[in-house]
Amino acid sequence: MKIIRKVAMSYVYLNDEFVKSDAAKISVFDQGFLYGDGIYECFRSIGARLYHFSQHYQRLRQSAEALSYALPYNQRQLEEVLLELRQRNALQDAYFRITITRGRGEIGFQHDLKSALTCVIIAREFRGFAAEHYQQGIALRVAQIRRNAPEAINPKIKSISNLNSLLGKLEAKAVGAFEVIMLNNKNHLCEGAASNVFWTKGGWVFTPSESTGLLEGVTRSTAIRLCEEHLNLRVIRGEYKLQDLLCADEVFITSTSLEVMPVIRVDDFTINQGVVGSLAKRLRAALHQDMELSGE
Protein backbone atom coordinates (compact mmCIF):
# COMPACT_ATOMS: atom_id res chain seq x y z
CA MET A 1 0.00 0.00 0.00
CA LYS A 2 1.35 3.41 -0.95
CA ILE A 3 1.76 5.77 1.99
CA ILE A 4 0.95 9.41 1.27
CA ARG A 5 2.77 11.87 3.50
CA LYS A 6 1.42 15.35 3.97
CA VAL A 7 3.90 18.09 3.25
CA ALA A 8 3.60 21.24 5.34
CA MET A 9 2.47 24.15 3.18
CA SER A 10 4.95 27.02 3.04
CA TYR A 11 4.31 30.67 2.30
CA VAL A 12 6.03 33.27 0.16
CA TYR A 13 5.56 37.02 0.22
CA LEU A 14 4.35 38.31 -3.14
CA ASN A 15 3.46 41.95 -3.79
CA ASP A 16 2.20 42.87 -0.30
CA GLU A 17 0.57 39.50 0.43
CA PHE A 18 1.55 36.26 2.17
CA VAL A 19 0.64 33.58 -0.37
CA LYS A 20 0.83 29.79 -0.23
CA SER A 21 3.87 28.84 -2.25
CA ASP A 22 2.03 26.60 -4.72
CA ALA A 23 -0.40 29.44 -5.49
CA ALA A 24 2.24 32.16 -6.03
CA LYS A 25 2.33 33.35 -9.65
CA ILE A 26 3.78 36.19 -11.68
CA SER A 27 2.94 37.36 -15.19
CA VAL A 28 4.61 35.87 -18.26
CA PHE A 29 5.11 39.52 -19.22
CA ASP A 30 7.16 40.23 -16.10
CA GLN A 31 10.33 42.02 -17.19
CA GLY A 32 12.43 39.84 -14.90
CA PHE A 33 11.23 36.75 -16.77
CA LEU A 34 11.56 38.32 -20.22
CA TYR A 35 14.82 40.23 -19.82
CA GLY A 36 16.43 39.42 -16.49
CA ASP A 37 15.49 42.96 -15.42
CA GLY A 38 15.65 42.34 -11.70
CA ILE A 39 17.76 42.31 -8.57
CA TYR A 40 18.01 40.01 -5.56
CA GLU A 41 19.58 39.56 -2.17
CA CYS A 42 20.14 36.44 -0.03
CA PHE A 43 20.78 36.41 3.71
CA ARG A 44 20.07 34.53 6.90
CA SER A 45 18.46 34.80 10.30
CA ILE A 46 19.89 33.33 13.48
CA GLY A 47 16.74 32.50 15.36
CA ALA A 48 14.64 35.65 15.20
CA ARG A 49 17.63 37.91 14.49
CA LEU A 50 18.32 38.93 10.89
CA TYR A 51 22.08 38.60 10.47
CA HIS A 52 23.71 41.74 9.02
CA PHE A 53 20.44 42.65 7.32
CA SER A 54 21.28 46.36 7.25
CA GLN A 55 24.25 45.61 4.97
CA HIS A 56 22.13 43.44 2.71
CA TYR A 57 19.42 46.10 2.57
CA GLN A 58 21.96 48.78 1.63
CA ARG A 59 23.25 46.58 -1.19
CA LEU A 60 19.67 45.92 -2.33
CA ARG A 61 19.05 49.66 -2.39
CA GLN A 62 22.33 50.21 -4.25
CA SER A 63 21.25 47.70 -6.90
CA ALA A 64 17.81 49.30 -7.12
CA GLU A 65 19.21 52.79 -7.61
CA ALA A 66 21.50 51.55 -10.39
CA LEU A 67 18.43 50.23 -12.27
CA SER A 68 16.20 53.21 -11.44
CA TYR A 69 13.91 51.18 -9.17
CA ALA A 70 12.04 52.91 -6.37
CA LEU A 71 12.13 50.31 -3.59
CA PRO A 72 8.59 49.73 -2.28
CA TYR A 73 9.73 49.06 1.32
CA ASN A 74 12.12 50.69 3.74
CA GLN A 75 14.41 48.60 5.91
CA ARG A 76 12.06 48.45 8.90
CA GLN A 77 9.09 47.42 6.78
CA LEU A 78 11.10 44.64 5.16
CA GLU A 79 12.32 43.41 8.53
CA GLU A 80 8.71 43.07 9.71
CA VAL A 81 7.77 41.13 6.57
CA LEU A 82 10.77 38.82 6.89
CA LEU A 83 10.11 37.96 10.52
CA GLU A 84 6.41 37.37 9.80
CA LEU A 85 7.33 35.07 6.90
CA ARG A 86 9.76 33.19 9.14
CA GLN A 87 7.01 32.70 11.72
CA ARG A 88 4.41 31.56 9.17
CA ASN A 89 6.84 28.96 7.82
CA ALA A 90 7.83 27.82 11.35
CA LEU A 91 11.54 28.33 10.67
CA GLN A 92 14.32 28.39 13.22
CA ASP A 93 17.41 29.61 11.33
CA ALA A 94 16.05 30.90 8.04
CA TYR A 95 17.59 31.49 4.62
CA PHE A 96 15.87 34.31 2.72
CA ARG A 97 15.88 35.47 -0.86
CA ILE A 98 14.34 38.79 -1.90
CA THR A 99 13.76 39.20 -5.64
CA ILE A 100 12.54 42.46 -7.15
CA THR A 101 11.85 42.97 -10.86
CA ARG A 102 10.58 45.86 -12.94
CA GLY A 103 7.22 44.12 -13.06
CA ARG A 104 4.74 43.51 -15.84
CA GLY A 105 5.55 45.19 -19.15
CA GLU A 106 5.58 44.55 -22.86
CA ILE A 107 7.90 42.78 -25.24
CA GLY A 108 10.62 45.14 -26.45
CA PHE A 109 12.63 47.85 -24.76
CA GLN A 110 10.31 50.76 -25.52
CA HIS A 111 7.83 50.00 -22.75
CA ASP A 112 7.11 52.29 -19.80
CA LEU A 113 9.78 51.78 -17.13
CA LYS A 114 7.47 53.14 -14.43
CA SER A 115 5.33 49.98 -14.02
CA ALA A 116 4.70 48.56 -10.56
CA LEU A 117 7.58 46.42 -9.34
CA THR A 118 7.23 42.72 -8.61
CA CYS A 119 8.55 41.73 -5.18
CA VAL A 120 8.92 38.09 -4.10
CA ILE A 121 10.41 36.91 -0.81
CA ILE A 122 11.15 33.23 -0.24
CA ALA A 123 12.18 31.77 3.13
CA ARG A 124 13.32 28.25 3.97
CA GLU A 125 15.21 26.57 6.77
CA PHE A 126 18.97 27.03 6.46
CA ARG A 127 20.52 23.58 6.07
CA GLY A 128 24.08 24.44 5.09
CA PHE A 129 26.49 21.95 3.58
CA ALA A 130 27.68 18.53 4.68
CA ALA A 131 30.24 18.54 7.50
CA GLU A 132 32.63 16.47 5.39
CA HIS A 133 33.17 19.41 3.03
CA TYR A 134 34.53 21.48 5.92
CA GLN A 135 36.53 18.57 7.30
CA GLN A 136 38.03 17.32 4.04
CA GLY A 137 37.97 20.45 1.84
CA ILE A 138 36.69 20.94 -1.70
CA ALA A 139 38.04 21.16 -5.25
CA LEU A 140 37.82 24.24 -7.46
CA ARG A 141 37.91 24.53 -11.23
CA VAL A 142 39.51 27.55 -12.92
CA ALA A 143 36.74 28.56 -15.30
CA GLN A 144 37.40 29.10 -18.99
CA ILE A 145 34.63 31.70 -19.11
CA ARG A 146 35.66 35.09 -17.77
CA ARG A 147 33.81 37.25 -15.28
CA ASN A 148 31.76 40.02 -16.88
CA ALA A 149 33.87 43.13 -17.37
CA PRO A 150 32.86 45.90 -14.93
CA GLU A 151 32.77 48.30 -17.87
CA ALA A 152 29.97 46.17 -19.34
CA ILE A 153 27.93 45.28 -16.23
CA ASN A 154 28.33 47.18 -12.98
CA PRO A 155 29.37 44.57 -10.35
CA LYS A 156 27.59 46.61 -7.68
CA ILE A 157 24.28 45.41 -9.18
CA LYS A 158 23.27 42.02 -7.75
CA SER A 159 21.28 41.09 -10.82
CA ILE A 160 19.02 38.09 -11.43
CA SER A 161 20.52 38.07 -14.93
CA ASN A 162 23.23 35.66 -13.80
CA LEU A 163 24.08 33.60 -16.88
CA ASN A 164 27.80 34.33 -16.51
CA SER A 165 27.88 32.58 -13.13
CA LEU A 166 25.67 29.74 -14.35
CA LEU A 167 28.07 28.97 -17.19
CA GLY A 168 30.87 28.84 -14.62
CA LYS A 169 28.86 26.45 -12.45
CA LEU A 170 28.27 24.20 -15.46
CA GLU A 171 32.03 24.03 -16.01
CA ALA A 172 32.52 22.96 -12.40
CA LYS A 173 29.79 20.32 -12.65
CA ALA A 174 31.28 18.88 -15.84
CA VAL A 175 34.53 17.98 -14.03
CA GLY A 176 33.07 17.17 -10.63
CA ALA A 177 34.37 20.32 -8.93
CA PHE A 178 32.48 22.07 -6.15
CA GLU A 179 32.88 25.64 -7.47
CA VAL A 180 34.83 27.65 -10.02
CA ILE A 181 37.28 30.48 -9.73
CA MET A 182 36.76 33.07 -12.44
CA LEU A 183 39.38 35.41 -13.89
CA ASN A 184 38.45 38.82 -15.25
CA ASN A 185 39.12 40.22 -18.70
CA LYS A 186 42.62 41.30 -17.57
CA ASN A 187 43.62 37.80 -16.41
CA HIS A 188 43.34 38.76 -12.74
CA LEU A 189 41.72 36.53 -10.13
CA CYS A 190 38.19 37.77 -9.48
CA GLU A 191 35.73 35.51 -7.62
CA GLY A 192 33.75 32.28 -7.75
CA ALA A 193 30.44 31.86 -9.52
CA ALA A 194 28.72 32.44 -6.16
CA SER A 195 31.55 33.06 -3.72
CA ASN A 196 34.57 35.19 -2.88
CA VAL A 197 38.06 33.74 -2.65
CA PHE A 198 40.83 34.13 -0.05
CA TRP A 199 44.24 32.56 0.38
CA THR A 200 47.22 32.76 2.73
CA LYS A 201 50.95 32.89 2.11
CA GLY A 202 53.62 33.33 4.72
CA GLY A 203 51.22 34.48 7.44
CA TRP A 204 49.41 37.02 5.23
CA VAL A 205 45.83 36.82 3.95
CA PHE A 206 45.06 37.87 0.37
CA THR A 207 41.86 38.45 -1.60
CA PRO A 208 41.09 40.15 -4.94
CA SER A 209 40.22 43.83 -4.68
CA GLU A 210 36.99 45.48 -5.79
CA SER A 211 38.84 46.83 -8.86
CA THR A 212 38.76 43.33 -10.40
CA GLY A 213 34.98 43.58 -10.90
CA LEU A 214 33.87 41.24 -8.14
CA LEU A 215 30.61 41.50 -6.23
CA GLU A 216 31.45 42.73 -2.73
CA GLY A 217 29.94 39.94 -0.67
CA VAL A 218 28.65 40.75 2.81
CA THR A 219 30.27 37.57 4.12
CA ARG A 220 33.49 38.65 2.39
CA SER A 221 33.51 41.95 4.28
CA THR A 222 32.69 40.12 7.52
CA ALA A 223 35.57 37.68 6.94
CA ILE A 224 37.97 40.56 6.36
CA ARG A 225 36.82 42.24 9.58
CA LEU A 226 37.10 39.05 11.61
CA CYS A 227 40.58 38.31 10.27
CA GLU A 228 41.84 41.75 11.21
CA GLU A 229 39.96 42.38 14.44
CA HIS A 230 39.69 38.92 15.98
CA LEU A 231 42.46 36.80 14.45
CA ASN A 232 45.10 39.54 14.25
CA LEU A 233 45.74 38.89 10.56
CA ARG A 234 46.11 41.59 7.95
CA VAL A 235 44.10 41.11 4.75
CA ILE A 236 45.71 42.52 1.61
CA ARG A 237 43.39 43.33 -1.30
CA GLY A 238 44.89 43.64 -4.77
CA GLU A 239 45.04 42.46 -8.37
CA TYR A 240 46.55 38.97 -8.47
CA LYS A 241 47.35 36.32 -11.05
CA LEU A 242 46.31 32.67 -10.92
CA GLN A 243 49.84 31.66 -9.95
CA ASP A 244 49.47 33.58 -6.67
CA LEU A 245 46.55 31.32 -5.74
CA LEU A 246 48.26 28.12 -6.83
CA CYS A 247 51.29 28.89 -4.65
CA ALA A 248 49.15 29.54 -1.57
CA ASP A 249 49.59 27.88 1.81
CA GLU A 250 45.83 27.76 2.28
CA VAL A 251 42.75 28.65 0.17
CA PHE A 252 39.12 29.15 1.17
CA ILE A 253 35.95 30.66 -0.28
CA THR A 254 33.13 32.55 1.43
CA SER A 255 29.44 33.29 0.92
CA THR A 256 26.22 33.56 2.92
CA SER A 257 25.46 29.85 2.49
CA LEU A 258 29.02 28.49 2.33
CA GLU A 259 30.25 30.52 5.33
CA VAL A 260 34.01 29.71 5.17
CA MET A 261 34.68 26.70 2.93
CA PRO A 262 38.23 25.26 2.80
CA VAL A 263 39.80 24.39 -0.57
CA ILE A 264 42.38 21.62 -0.98
CA ARG A 265 42.62 21.46 -4.78
CA VAL A 266 42.53 23.94 -7.67
CA ASP A 267 42.41 22.07 -10.99
CA ASP A 268 45.36 19.65 -10.74
CA PHE A 269 47.17 21.63 -8.05
CA THR A 270 47.00 20.37 -4.48
CA ILE A 271 46.87 22.99 -1.72
CA ASN A 272 48.61 22.36 1.61
CA GLN A 273 49.28 18.70 0.70
CA GLY A 274 45.54 18.14 0.55
CA VAL A 275 44.98 19.01 4.22
CA VAL A 276 42.41 21.58 5.41
CA GLY A 277 44.26 24.57 6.85
CA SER A 278 43.81 25.95 10.34
CA LEU A 279 42.74 29.48 9.32
CA ALA A 280 39.56 28.32 7.55
CA LYS A 281 38.55 26.44 10.72
CA ARG A 282 39.36 29.39 13.00
CA LEU A 283 37.64 31.90 10.75
CA ARG A 284 34.46 29.82 10.47
CA ALA A 285 34.39 29.47 14.26
CA ALA A 286 34.80 33.25 14.56
CA LEU A 287 31.96 33.74 12.06
CA HIS A 288 29.66 31.49 14.08
CA GLN A 289 30.53 33.45 17.22
CA ASP A 290 29.80 36.70 15.38
CA MET A 291 26.40 35.31 14.36
CA GLU A 292 25.56 34.43 17.94
CA LEU A 293 26.64 37.81 19.27
CA SER A 294 25.12 39.91 16.50
CA GLY A 295 22.49 42.33 17.75
CA GLU A 296 20.72 42.56 14.37
Phi, psi and omega in degrees: 000132180282129180265125178260121180259134178282133177258129181299133181283130178257165180242152167237163176254119183228111174048061173077009180226146170272119188236141174300137191301325181283353178254357183284127183218148171235165184289147173292347177264008177297133185291338173293319179291317185284322189229003185068026182275078183195168180228163179207168177208136178240141182196179188230163168241147173251102191063231181266011180257125178280117187281118179052036184295328181301322178292320178294322180294319179297323178289324176298316179294321177299316178296317181298316180297323180295333180255012179061038172269142170259104183304133183281351183224142171275178185298317182295319179297318179294321178301317179296319178296315183298316181290326176293319179295319176301316181293316181298327181267005177053051182262147173268282174259110189263154171242121185249149167225123173259127176237129179232128177239173181288352175090190183294134178211208180239167175286134183107164185262011181260008183285167179291124181275007183260012183294160181296134181290153169262131178233123179234132175236125179247140178225134175218167178291135178283121181256334181071197183244162183301141182302330183297331178296320180284332180278323186254343181085168184235169177252141177247151175248133173280114187291144173284324178287142182265155175294144178307135178294136180298336177289339181267311179229121182298117182292351177282351176267117176271089191266146174286346175281086195239035183297325180303314179291321180299318178298323175296317179299322179295324176298316180298315182298323183297333182247008178076022178271157182283322186203167175249158166249129184251136172269160176265186184288357177250014179069020176265147172302137182238284184192177174276178177297325179215042182198165171250153187245142176227156171207164180238152175205119176060035178086002178252152177250134183235151174204147177301147180275168180298336182295344180284346180100013180284160171278126183283092182295143177295320178294326175301311181294326177294318179298319178298314179298316182293322176301314187279322185268332186247331182252000177058042180237131178277134177256124182253118179263136181191189178255116189236156176264165180303324182300328178299321180288319184290338179266010186288155172282327183206144179228142172208159178238157183226150170191174179301317182273325181284333189063249177235106186254120181285146181243131179245351179212137174235110190054239181263008182263129178267132180261132175052041179057027177078015181251135178297130182283163184285330184294318180301319179294315182293320182290321177295320177297320178294324177295316178298320178295320178297321177297318182290328184268348184298135180272356182281000000 
